[in-house]
Amino acid sequence: MASVVEYKGLKAGYYCGYCESREGKASCGMWAHSLTVQDYQDLIDRGWRRSGKYVYKPVMNRTCCPQYTIRCHPLQFQPSKSHKKVLKKMLKFLAKGEISKGNCEDEPMDSTMEDAVAGDFALINKLDIKCDLKTLSSDLKGSIESEEKMKEKSLKKEESKELIHPQAIEKLGSGEPSHSVKVHSGPKPGKGADLSKPPCRKAKEMRKERKRLKLMQQNSAGAFEGFQAQGQPASLLPKAKSNQPKSLEDLIFESLPENASHKLEVRLVPASFEDPEFKSSFNQSLSLYTKYQVAIHQDSPIECGKTEFTRFLCSSPLEAEHPANGPECGYGSFHQQYWLDGKIIAVGVIDILPYCVSSVYLYYDPDYSFLSLGVYSALREIAFTRQLHEKTPQLSYYYMGFYIHSCPKMRYKGQYRPSDLLCPETYVWVPIEQCLPSLDISKYCRFNQDPQAVDEGRSKDPDRVRVLYRRCALPYGVYKKNHQEDPREEVAVLEYADLVGQKCSERMLLFRN
């Protein structure tokens, strides 16, 4: 089985939905008659994305709004405060039917169809996040205020009084009661020191002791040795932290009461009319898509009918694969359907590839916007990637489409950390934190800091590009000697080979008419 593609070349000077430039966009594209999941994995690792069967790559140093491929690391992902709010909001709704009031945290701005070529639809980005940028937690603030008050009291206390100094600052967010340390105040001015009591302890010494206790709590072995070295009994060893922060899975799959108000079920369905479950739910899914496009994107019903829906979100060039070492569901294109009380309220379109889950699109019932389904579905897809990783270790990334720094409303994807951006020149992944300072200065950037680095996957021998001519696969070097008549054809083939890279150019079949 081989991928078959038809290169369409450069499309430049067309409308951009991000900056609203009438002729600022530029991209190269190809029609994929079929794609293996490995070929598509390699293509998106060189900056390509698919929209239906159309696969395109922005010309980064030329387009008005450079679109950088972004991937998240699900295994290291920790939900932020705002993520947790969305998950808790869903749990409250399911358990008690509570509807939270306030601003909806959903898609700020999706691209429309500006990447359409010859009637092909564009890939529309989906995720959303409003990140809480507070760097000081309320727990930390409370602990500091408490410590300041105690210091103030220590100056006023009489000689015989004792202070209980809180240690809560050493266990932020642990939920564990603070351990207390008795501290004697110094003598009143004008009075001699009471030698029967321990000497007054300086603040510096107290800070050192608190730091030592914190380190010992983090390492029980070190704590035991430390206490023994001081002649302290092991029974005084500080207790280990018991209340760890809840994981993403804990927050998503928290148990509901038996009399819960609603039931939510997420079903993974192959995007194929040969699948009975996909076929039986097609009409309901189509109706939901139309309702979403009309309400959210102000499309007319004609623009989002059956033909458009099928071509955009159901037709996929990816060939389904079920290798023994792959996930149980196999590789390919899927619809993740969110069923609430027996009705579909959202559908996340995803591709499952050898190394990642790639997010394609999300559409949902606008009546349930209060549930922040854009954020909720992204968190579910991150958790799903982690689940697939358990069976397939190499599958460990979550691709979120394109990150567009030049459009402030499209920067939300950068808040799913840790994440990387793809260098548009050398195709290596760089942590987003290292990229942002450069993007603040220039909308187009080379992220690889090594000036000598080059694209290691570039096409080195165009004659080895595989072409498909009259149902026969042959190297381009052979084809051009016998069949190439138009000199412009070689320019197009070389451009194609440079964009897809050596590996893909030798595996995929480039259709020649």
PDB file of N, CA and C in Angstrom, residues 147 151 165 167 170 181 183-184 198-213:
ATOM      1  N   GLU A 147       2.631  34.425  58.570  1.00  0.00           N
ATOM      2  CA  GLU A 147       3.986  34.489  59.127  1.00  0.00           C
ATOM      3  C   GLU A 147       4.319  35.907  59.586  1.00  0.00           C
ATOM      4  N   LYS A 151       5.356  37.154  63.398  1.00  0.00           N
ATOM      5  CA  LYS A 151       6.593  37.876  63.695  1.00  0.00           C
ATOM      6  C   LYS A 151       6.296  39.133  64.503  1.00  0.00           C
ATOM      7  N   HIS A 165       4.839  28.791  65.662  1.00  0.00           N
ATOM      8  CA  HIS A 165       5.125  29.336  64.328  1.00  0.00           C
ATOM      9  C   HIS A 165       4.624  28.391  63.246  1.00  0.00           C
ATOM     10  N   GLN A 167       4.063  26.315  59.887  1.00  0.00           N
ATOM     11  CA  GLN A 167       4.950  25.784  58.844  1.00  0.00           C
ATOM     12  C   GLN A 167       4.194  25.550  57.547  1.00  0.00           C
ATOM     13  N   GLU A 170       5.539  25.679  53.952  1.00  0.00           N
ATOM     14  CA  GLU A 170       6.380  24.622  53.373  1.00  0.00           C
ATOM     15  C   GLU A 170       5.549  23.555  52.669  1.00  0.00           C
ATOM     16  N   VAL A 181       6.220  24.497  65.610  1.00  0.00           N
ATOM     17  CA  VAL A 181       7.507  24.518  66.294  1.00  0.00           C
ATOM     18  C   VAL A 181       7.425  25.566  67.382  1.00  0.00           C
ATOM     19  N   VAL A 183       8.636  28.352  69.754  1.00  0.00           N
ATOM     20  CA  VAL A 183       9.708  29.337  69.706  1.00  0.00           C
ATOM     21  C   VAL A 183       9.548  30.264  70.904  1.00  0.00           C
ATOM     22  N   HIS A 184      10.597  30.391  71.732  1.00  0.00           N
ATOM     23  CA  HIS A 184      10.543  31.268  72.899  1.00  0.00           C
ATOM     24  C   HIS A 184      10.989  32.662  72.513  1.00  0.00           C
ATOM     25  N   PRO A 198      15.633  28.200  76.477  1.00  0.00           N
ATOM     26  CA  PRO A 198      16.488  28.256  75.285  1.00  0.00           C
ATOM     27  C   PRO A 198      16.710  29.697  74.864  1.00  0.00           C
ATOM     28  N   PRO A 199      17.847  29.985  74.260  1.00  0.00           N
ATOM     29  CA  PRO A 199      18.125  31.357  73.832  1.00  0.00           C
ATOM     30  C   PRO A 199      17.176  31.796  72.718  1.00  0.00           C
ATOM     31  N   CYS A 200      17.040  33.088  72.555  1.00  0.00           N
ATOM     32  CA  CYS A 200      16.199  33.632  71.476  1.00  0.00           C
ATOM     33  C   CYS A 200      16.749  33.182  70.117  1.00  0.00           C
ATOM     34  N   ARG A 201      15.859  32.724  69.267  1.00  0.00           N
ATOM     35  CA  ARG A 201      16.303  32.214  67.951  1.00  0.00           C
ATOM     36  C   ARG A 201      16.111  33.287  66.901  1.00  0.00           C
ATOM     37  N   LYS A 202      17.131  33.511  66.119  1.00  0.00           N
ATOM     38  CA  LYS A 202      17.078  34.519  65.072  1.00  0.00           C
ATOM     39  C   LYS A 202      16.225  34.037  63.895  1.00  0.00           C
ATOM     40  N   ALA A 203      15.666  34.999  63.175  1.00  0.00           N
ATOM     41  CA  ALA A 203      14.814  34.664  62.027  1.00  0.00           C
ATOM     42  C   ALA A 203      15.577  33.850  60.989  1.00  0.00           C
ATOM     43  N   LYS A 204      16.860  34.150  60.807  1.00  0.00           N
ATOM     44  CA  LYS A 204      17.671  33.413  59.828  1.00  0.00           C
ATOM     45  C   LYS A 204      17.755  31.949  60.189  1.00  0.00           C
ATOM     46  N   GLU A 205      17.960  31.669  61.501  1.00  0.00           N
ATOM     47  CA  GLU A 205      18.042  30.278  61.943  1.00  0.00           C
ATOM     48  C   GLU A 205      16.709  29.575  61.740  1.00  0.00           C
ATOM     49  N   MET A 206      15.596  30.286  62.037  1.00  0.00           N
ATOM     50  CA  MET A 206      14.272  29.678  61.846  1.00  0.00           C
ATOM     51  C   MET A 206      14.028  29.345  60.387  1.00  0.00           C
ATOM     52  N   ARG A 207      14.460  30.217  59.472  1.00  0.00           N
ATOM     53  CA  ARG A 207      14.275  29.937  58.043  1.00  0.00           C
ATOM     54  C   ARG A 207      15.070  28.716  57.625  1.00  0.00           C
ATOM     55  N   LYS A 208      16.297  28.612  58.159  1.00  0.00           N
ATOM     56  CA  LYS A 208      17.116  27.441  57.834  1.00  0.00           C
ATOM     57  C   LYS A 208      16.444  26.155  58.301  1.00  0.00           C
ATOM     58  N   GLU A 209      15.851  26.200  59.508  1.00  0.00           N
ATOM     59  CA  GLU A 209      15.200  24.999  60.038  1.00  0.00           C
ATOM     60  C   GLU A 209      13.988  24.630  59.185  1.00  0.00           C
ATOM     61  N   ARG A 210      13.224  25.638  58.771  1.00  0.00           N
ATOM     62  CA  ARG A 210      12.054  25.344  57.940  1.00  0.00           C
ATOM     63  C   ARG A 210      12.473  24.734  56.611  1.00  0.00           C
ATOM     64  N   LYS A 211      13.559  25.266  56.039  1.00  0.00           N
ATOM     65  CA  LYS A 211      14.049  24.722  54.769  1.00  0.00           C
ATOM     66  C   LYS A 211      14.510  23.282  54.937  1.00  0.00           C
ATOM     67  N   ARG A 212      15.191  23.005  56.079  1.00  0.00           N
ATOM     68  CA  ARG A 212      15.661  21.656  56.351  1.00  0.00           C
ATOM     69  C   ARG A 212      14.490  20.693  56.505  1.00  0.00           C
ATOM     70  N   LEU A 213      13.451  21.135  57.227  1.00  0.00           N
ATOM     71  CA  LEU A 213      12.263  20.280  57.397  1.00  0.00           C
ATOM     72  C   LEU A 213      11.597  19.993  56.059  1.00  0.00           C
TER      73      LEU A 213
END
